[in-house]
Short mmCIF file of C-alpha atoms in Angstrom, two decimals:
data_model
loop_
_atom_site.label_atom_id
_atom_site.label_comp_id
_atom_site.label_asym_id
_atom_site.label_seq_id
_atom_site.Cartn_x
_atom_site.Cartn_y
_atom_site.Cartn_z
CA MET R 1 123.70 115.52 122.03
CA GLN R 2 121.85 116.79 125.00
CA THR R 3 119.08 114.54 126.35
CA SER R 4 115.63 115.56 127.28
CA SER R 5 115.35 117.21 130.71
CA ALA R 6 111.71 116.03 130.74
CA ALA R 7 112.67 112.31 131.11
CA ALA R 8 110.36 110.81 133.69
CA PRO R 9 111.62 108.29 136.18
CA GLY R 10 111.71 104.78 134.92
CA THR R 11 112.24 105.83 131.31
CA SER R 12 115.58 106.06 129.39
CA SER R 13 116.98 108.73 127.27
CA LEU R 14 117.83 107.76 123.63
CA THR R 15 120.32 109.42 121.27
CA PRO R 16 118.99 109.82 117.72
CA GLY R 17 119.80 106.82 115.68
CA ALA R 18 119.78 104.52 118.70
CA ALA R 19 117.08 101.78 119.11
CA ILE R 20 114.99 100.75 122.01
CA ASP R 21 112.73 97.72 122.40
CA ALA R 22 109.37 99.02 123.47
CA GLY R 23 107.11 96.00 123.89
CA GLN R 24 105.67 95.30 120.43
CA TRP R 25 108.22 97.39 118.41
CA ARG R 26 112.00 98.09 118.20
CA VAL R 27 111.84 101.89 117.72
CA LYS R 28 114.76 103.92 116.25
CA PRO R 29 114.09 107.67 115.96
CA LEU R 30 116.15 108.94 113.11
CA ARG R 31 115.67 112.61 112.27
CA ALA R 32 113.24 115.52 112.39
CA ARG R 33 112.88 118.30 109.89
CA ILE R 34 110.49 121.05 108.57
CA SER R 35 109.24 120.89 105.09
CA THR R 36 106.91 122.77 102.86
CA GLU R 37 105.92 119.59 101.00
CA HIS R 38 103.65 116.83 102.20
CA PRO R 39 104.73 113.52 100.90
CA LEU R 40 101.23 112.56 99.90
CA ARG R 41 99.69 115.88 98.88
CA ARG R 42 100.05 118.18 95.92
CA ALA R 43 102.68 120.91 96.43
CA SER R 44 101.51 124.01 97.94
CA THR R 45 103.58 127.02 99.05
CA ARG R 46 101.22 127.99 101.90
CA ASN R 47 101.61 125.10 104.19
CA SER R 48 104.56 123.69 106.27
CA TYR R 49 105.02 120.38 107.84
CA LEU R 50 106.95 118.70 110.64
CA LEU R 51 108.38 115.36 109.51
CA VAL R 52 109.90 112.87 111.80
CA ASP R 53 111.45 109.61 110.47
CA VAL R 54 111.34 106.62 112.82
CA GLU R 55 112.40 103.04 112.04
CA PHE R 56 110.07 100.35 113.34
CA THR R 57 110.84 96.71 113.74
CA ASN R 58 107.92 94.27 114.64
CA LEU R 59 108.97 92.18 117.49
CA MET R 60 105.64 90.30 117.69
CA GLN R 61 104.76 86.88 116.07
CA ARG R 62 102.16 88.57 113.74
CA SER R 63 102.06 91.36 111.18
CA SER R 64 100.53 94.44 112.81
CA ARG R 65 99.59 98.05 112.25
CA ASP R 66 99.43 98.94 115.92
CA PHE R 67 102.12 101.65 115.58
CA ALA R 68 100.27 104.95 115.65
CA PHE R 69 100.35 105.46 119.32
CA VAL R 70 104.20 104.87 119.82
CA VAL R 71 105.77 108.35 119.17
CA THR R 72 104.30 111.42 120.81
CA LEU R 73 105.32 115.02 121.06
CA ASP R 74 106.42 115.97 124.50
CA GLN R 75 106.38 119.73 124.45
CA PRO R 76 103.12 121.16 125.63
CA GLU R 77 103.18 124.05 123.13
CA LEU R 78 103.08 121.53 120.40
CA ALA R 79 100.02 119.58 121.86
CA ARG R 80 97.62 121.26 119.36
CA LEU R 81 99.38 119.83 116.45
CA GLY R 82 97.29 116.72 117.08
CA GLU R 83 97.76 113.25 115.60
CA PRO R 84 100.22 112.86 112.79
CA SER R 85 99.55 111.11 109.50
CA ILE R 86 101.90 108.29 108.79
CA VAL R 87 103.76 107.48 105.55
CA LEU R 88 105.71 104.38 104.68
CA VAL R 89 108.94 105.90 103.25
CA ARG R 90 109.75 102.86 101.07
CA ASP R 91 106.59 103.51 99.04
CA MET R 92 105.83 107.07 99.93
CA ALA R 93 102.28 105.88 100.55
CA LEU R 94 100.09 104.93 103.41
CA PRO R 95 101.55 102.14 105.43
CA ASP R 96 100.33 98.57 105.42
CA ARG R 97 100.86 96.29 108.30
CA LEU R 98 104.47 95.89 109.36
CA HIS R 99 105.68 92.29 109.32
CA PRO R 100 107.84 90.55 112.01
CA ARG R 101 111.59 91.24 111.91
CA MET R 102 111.31 93.39 108.75
CA PRO R 103 112.44 96.94 109.69
CA GLU R 104 110.74 99.80 107.82
CA THR R 105 111.04 103.59 108.13
CA LEU R 106 107.85 105.46 108.83
CA MET R 107 107.46 109.14 108.43
CA LEU R 108 105.27 110.97 110.91
CA VAL R 109 103.79 114.10 109.35
CA TRP R 110 102.25 116.90 111.36
CA GLN R 111 100.73 119.94 109.52
CA LEU R 112 101.97 123.15 111.21
CA PRO R 113 99.63 125.98 111.96
CA THR R 114 101.11 129.34 110.73
CA ASP R 115 101.33 130.82 114.28
CA VAL R 116 103.32 128.02 115.85
CA THR R 117 107.02 128.58 116.37
CA LEU R 118 108.91 125.50 116.74
CA PRO R 119 111.64 125.10 119.22
CA PRO R 120 115.09 124.30 117.99
CA GLU R 121 115.00 120.74 119.52
CA LEU R 122 112.03 118.32 119.42
CA HIS R 123 111.35 116.30 122.35
CA LEU R 124 109.59 112.93 121.67
CA SER R 125 108.29 110.23 123.99
CA ILE R 126 108.34 106.60 122.87
CA LEU R 127 105.45 104.59 124.29
CA GLY R 128 105.14 100.80 124.68
CA LYS R 129 102.36 98.56 125.68
CA THR R 130 102.52 95.66 128.05
CA PHE R 131 101.68 92.11 127.02
CA LYS R 132 98.92 90.25 128.96
CA ALA R 133 98.56 86.58 128.39
CA ALA R 134 94.83 86.79 129.39
CA ASP R 135 92.96 89.97 129.18
CA ASN R 136 90.09 90.76 131.76
CA LEU R 137 87.26 90.50 129.42
CA VAL R 138 87.48 87.00 127.76
CA GLY R 139 90.94 85.85 128.62
CA SER R 140 92.59 86.34 125.31
CA PRO R 141 96.17 87.56 124.95
CA GLY R 142 96.95 91.06 123.89
CA TRP R 143 98.97 94.34 124.36
CA PHE R 144 97.60 96.96 126.70
CA ASN R 145 98.20 100.18 128.58
CA PRO R 146 100.58 102.23 126.60
CA ALA R 147 103.21 104.04 128.82
CA PRO R 148 106.36 106.03 128.11
CA VAL R 149 109.43 103.89 127.94
CA ALA R 150 111.97 106.35 126.48
CA HIS R 151 112.52 109.96 125.52
CA VAL R 152 114.58 111.40 122.60
CA ALA R 153 115.59 114.87 121.60
CA LEU R 154 115.94 115.46 117.82
CA SER R 155 117.38 118.71 116.47
CA LEU R 156 115.19 120.35 113.93
CA SER R 157 116.68 121.22 110.60
CA ALA R 158 115.11 123.37 107.95
CA PRO R 159 114.76 121.79 104.52
CA MET O 1 81.31 62.17 166.43
CA SER O 2 83.41 64.50 168.77
CA GLY O 3 83.63 68.19 168.21
CA GLY O 4 87.23 68.00 167.02
CA ALA O 5 86.79 65.31 164.48
CA HIS O 6 83.63 67.27 163.10
CA LEU O 7 85.87 70.32 162.69
CA ALA O 8 88.74 68.36 161.02
CA ALA O 9 86.25 66.85 158.49
CA LYS O 10 84.89 70.39 157.73
CA VAL O 11 88.43 71.75 157.22
CA ALA O 12 89.39 68.82 155.08
CA GLY O 13 86.17 69.26 152.97
CA MET O 14 86.96 72.91 152.46
CA LEU O 15 90.59 72.24 151.51
CA LEU O 16 89.46 69.66 149.07
CA SER O 17 86.98 72.08 147.43
CA ILE O 18 89.55 74.81 147.25
CA GLY O 19 92.00 72.33 145.66
CA ALA O 20 89.42 71.27 143.11
CA ILE O 21 88.75 74.79 142.28
CA LEU O 22 92.44 75.65 141.80
CA PHE O 23 92.98 72.49 139.74
CA MET O 24 90.05 73.42 137.36
CA TRP O 25 91.17 76.98 137.23
CA HIS O 26 94.63 76.04 136.09
CA THR O 27 93.64 73.35 133.68
CA MET O 28 90.67 75.14 132.09
CA PRO O 29 91.69 75.88 128.37
CA GLY O 30 91.88 79.62 127.58
CA TYR O 31 89.59 81.62 125.37
CA VAL O 32 92.02 81.18 122.37
CA GLU O 33 92.03 77.43 122.66
CA ILE O 34 88.32 77.12 123.13
CA THR O 35 87.73 79.39 120.06
CA ALA O 36 90.57 77.88 117.99
CA PRO O 37 89.88 77.60 114.25
CA PHE O 38 89.07 74.19 112.65
CA VAL O 39 92.31 73.34 110.79
CA THR O 40 92.57 71.15 107.70
CA ARG O 41 96.06 70.25 106.68
CA GLY O 42 97.27 69.26 103.28
CA ASP O 43 100.12 69.30 100.72
CA ALA O 44 100.89 71.66 97.83
CA GLY O 45 99.32 70.43 94.59
CA GLU O 46 96.32 68.76 96.21
CA TRP O 47 92.86 70.21 96.99
CA VAL O 48 92.39 70.94 100.74
CA HIS O 49 88.77 71.19 101.58
CA THR O 50 87.63 72.86 104.81
CA ARG O 51 84.00 73.11 105.85
CA THR O 52 83.32 76.25 103.77
CA PHE O 53 85.98 76.57 101.09
CA GLY O 54 88.57 74.49 99.28
CA VAL O 55 92.01 75.65 98.17
CA ARG O 56 94.90 74.21 96.10
CA VAL O 57 98.39 75.58 96.04
CA ASP O 58 99.68 75.54 92.46
CA LYS O 59 103.06 77.22 92.12
CA SER O 60 105.11 79.68 94.24
CA TYR O 61 107.54 82.33 92.98
CA LEU O 62 110.06 84.57 94.58
CA SER O 63 110.91 88.13 93.42
CA ARG O 64 112.95 91.12 94.58
CA THR O 65 110.65 93.67 93.10
CA LEU O 66 107.06 93.73 91.93
CA ARG O 67 105.81 95.85 89.13
CA GLN O 68 102.16 96.85 88.74
CA THR O 69 100.23 99.25 86.60
CA SER O 70 97.59 101.18 88.51
CA PHE O 71 95.65 104.02 87.00
CA GLY O 72 97.90 103.88 83.95
CA ARG O 73 101.05 104.43 86.00
CA SER O 74 103.74 101.76 86.41
CA GLU O 75 104.72 101.31 90.10
CA GLU O 76 107.45 99.30 91.48
CA ARG O 77 107.43 97.82 94.97
CA THR O 78 110.64 96.80 96.72
CA THR O 79 111.00 95.00 100.01
CA SER O 80 113.63 94.48 102.71
CA GLY O 81 113.11 90.67 102.37
CA VAL O 82 111.63 88.93 99.37
CA TRP O 83 108.19 88.96 97.77
CA VAL O 84 106.46 85.47 97.70
CA ILE O 85 103.76 85.08 95.17
CA VAL O 86 101.58 81.98 95.51
CA LYS O 87 99.31 80.78 92.75
CA VAL O 88 96.32 79.11 94.00
CA ASP O 89 92.89 77.72 92.98
CA ALA O 90 89.90 78.26 95.31
CA LEU O 91 86.37 77.29 95.41
CA ALA O 92 83.42 77.35 97.78
CA VAL O 93 81.88 74.19 99.39
CA HIS O 94 78.03 73.81 99.47
CA GLU O 95 77.26 77.57 99.43
CA PRO O 96 78.93 80.73 98.24
CA SER O 97 81.76 81.79 100.53
CA MET O 98 84.93 83.93 100.83
CA ILE O 99 88.46 83.37 101.98
CA GLY O 100 89.25 86.55 103.91
CA ALA O 101 92.66 86.02 105.52
CA PHE O 102 95.97 84.66 104.13
CA ALA O 103 99.27 84.42 105.87
CA LEU O 104 102.61 82.64 105.53
CA GLN O 105 103.77 80.92 108.69
CA THR O 106 107.45 80.34 109.46
CA GLU O 107 108.81 77.17 111.21
CA ASP O 108 108.92 79.10 114.64
CA GLY O 109 105.39 80.32 114.35
CA ARG O 110 105.74 83.79 113.05
CA ARG O 111 102.84 84.81 110.69
CA TYR O 112 103.28 87.14 107.75
CA GLN O 113 99.90 88.37 106.67
CA HIS O 114 99.26 89.09 102.95
CA THR O 115 100.47 92.41 101.72
CA GLU O 116 98.24 95.45 100.98
CA ARG O 117 101.20 97.33 99.50
CA VAL O 118 100.06 95.85 96.13
CA ARG O 119 96.38 96.07 95.24
CA LEU O 120 95.29 93.09 93.14
CA SER O 121 92.07 93.49 91.21
CA ARG O 122 89.30 91.09 92.00
CA LYS O 123 90.10 89.05 88.88
CA VAL O 124 93.56 88.40 90.18
CA GLY O 125 93.39 88.31 94.02
CA LEU O 126 91.03 86.58 96.30
CA LEU O 127 90.17 89.28 98.81
CA GLY O 128 86.55 90.41 98.54
CA ARG O 129 85.94 87.82 95.88
CA GLU O 130 82.96 85.57 96.34
CA LEU O 131 83.52 81.96 95.63
CA GLN O 132 80.95 79.69 94.13
CA PRO O 133 80.43 75.89 94.92
CA GLU O 134 82.28 73.62 92.56
CA MET O 135 83.52 76.56 90.43
CA PRO O 136 87.21 76.81 90.95
CA VAL O 137 88.90 80.14 90.22
CA ALA O 138 92.62 80.88 89.88
CA ALA O 139 94.21 83.56 92.00
CA LEU O 140 97.49 85.12 93.33
CA LEU O 141 98.41 85.63 96.77
CA VAL O 142 101.30 88.03 97.59
CA PHE O 143 103.44 88.19 100.71
CA GLU O 144 106.69 89.81 101.93
CA VAL O 145 108.97 87.76 104.21
CA PRO O 146 112.66 87.89 105.33
CA GLU O 147 114.99 85.96 103.05
CA ASP O 148 116.01 83.35 105.79
CA VAL O 149 112.66 81.96 106.27
CA VAL O 150 111.78 81.20 102.66
CA ALA O 151 112.74 77.49 102.75
CA ASN O 152 110.06 76.43 105.18
CA LEU O 153 106.78 78.23 104.74
CA MET O 154 103.17 77.20 105.30
CA LEU O 155 100.22 78.92 103.66
CA ILE O 156 97.31 79.61 106.07
CA ALA O 157 94.07 80.48 104.38
CA GLY O 158 91.13 81.28 106.55
CA GLU O 159 87.59 82.74 106.46
CA ARG O 160 88.40 85.84 108.57
CA GLU O 161 91.33 87.79 110.04
CA ILE O 162 89.93 87.01 113.44
CA PRO O 163 89.95 83.17 113.33
CA HIS O 164 87.67 82.34 116.33
CA LEU O 165 85.76 79.14 115.31
CA THR O 166 86.33 79.60 111.65
CA SER O 167 87.84 77.15 109.20
CA GLU O 168 91.59 77.28 108.18
CA ALA O 169 93.56 75.40 105.66
CA HIS O 170 97.27 74.79 106.38
CA ILE O 171 99.33 73.95 103.28
CA SER O 172 103.18 73.71 103.21
CA LEU O 173 104.67 75.46 100.24
CA ARG O 174 106.93 73.36 97.93
CA TRP O 175 109.84 74.66 96.01
CA GLN O 176 111.25 73.25 92.75
CA SER O 177 114.86 73.47 93.97
CA SER O 178 116.36 72.52 97.28
CA ASN O 179 117.63 76.01 97.69
CA PRO O 180 114.76 78.28 96.61
CA LEU O 181 116.86 81.48 97.13
CA THR O 182 118.63 80.65 93.83
CA SER O 183 115.37 81.10 91.97
CA ILE O 184 114.63 84.62 93.05
CA ARG O 185 113.70 86.82 90.10
CA ASP O 186 114.63 90.46 89.82
CA THR O 187 111.30 91.67 88.86
CA LEU O 188 107.80 90.15 88.49
CA ASP O 189 104.93 91.95 86.62
CA LEU O 190 101.65 91.57 88.14
CA GLY O 191 99.92 93.38 85.33
CA SER O 192 97.21 95.89 86.13
#
């Protein structure tokens, strides 16, 4: 598997199915595919969707739903896809908080505009936040400043 | 006093002030400690009263799968660990109040907050339910936890998710058998 050429210094390249500890989460990108069906919507022949499966494990001491920022699309031509909706694969429903040390697969879903042609390989960044024991406002602990920690290339398969 | 001694006294005074400031800076309790919740501890089976609410842990159950009927459709919810269902009684103290946050805490301090993967009606759950003084109501609390932490769990019931200066009850769960994993049911029906 070829790794992303866009890997910035200080970040590592992941192979699909390998996990990396990115601060709050252990992140394992699994697969990417294109589908005509949205897992939460009624079937329609007009739309198509980009689906990316990623396994998340909460490494914090608390249940948390701070996972929406973690996986982003790298390729500039895909920037206009915007933010994905997130589905908990176990329930095929909107996700709840993820609990410490209980891995779950989340599906990221981007609706594809009709005039977008997808590249054969999808380049993703995995972002992690940094823990601060005392923030600058009141001095309470928290996770801040998301920054890329790894890159991964997933081949895109049709349904 | 000679000029040298005067300077030495000044320097010593300054060092002392800096030392005092550093000492206070390092020993001052952090925001989280200053605004820590007011904790009342108790055992399963007895009423534990905080300033605003009281709660009593009745029984706890373990299950691999939960079944629930929502909008006329039967739904099953699985988990990578095990479901913990805690039966409690709750009431308000002095004036109407709510219990807005529940979690199970493991021995090493990990907190598993109540699940939202099953939606309990206000007749069964406690979230969003107003409690009245001296009027206990029964309710179910549902959590998912890894199997290896089941033996030692503590229920944490608090007024709000953000616990600054709120009341919290900490109650250790009690299991009938010494190895609770032997009593895991396959399915538990939560009704509709």
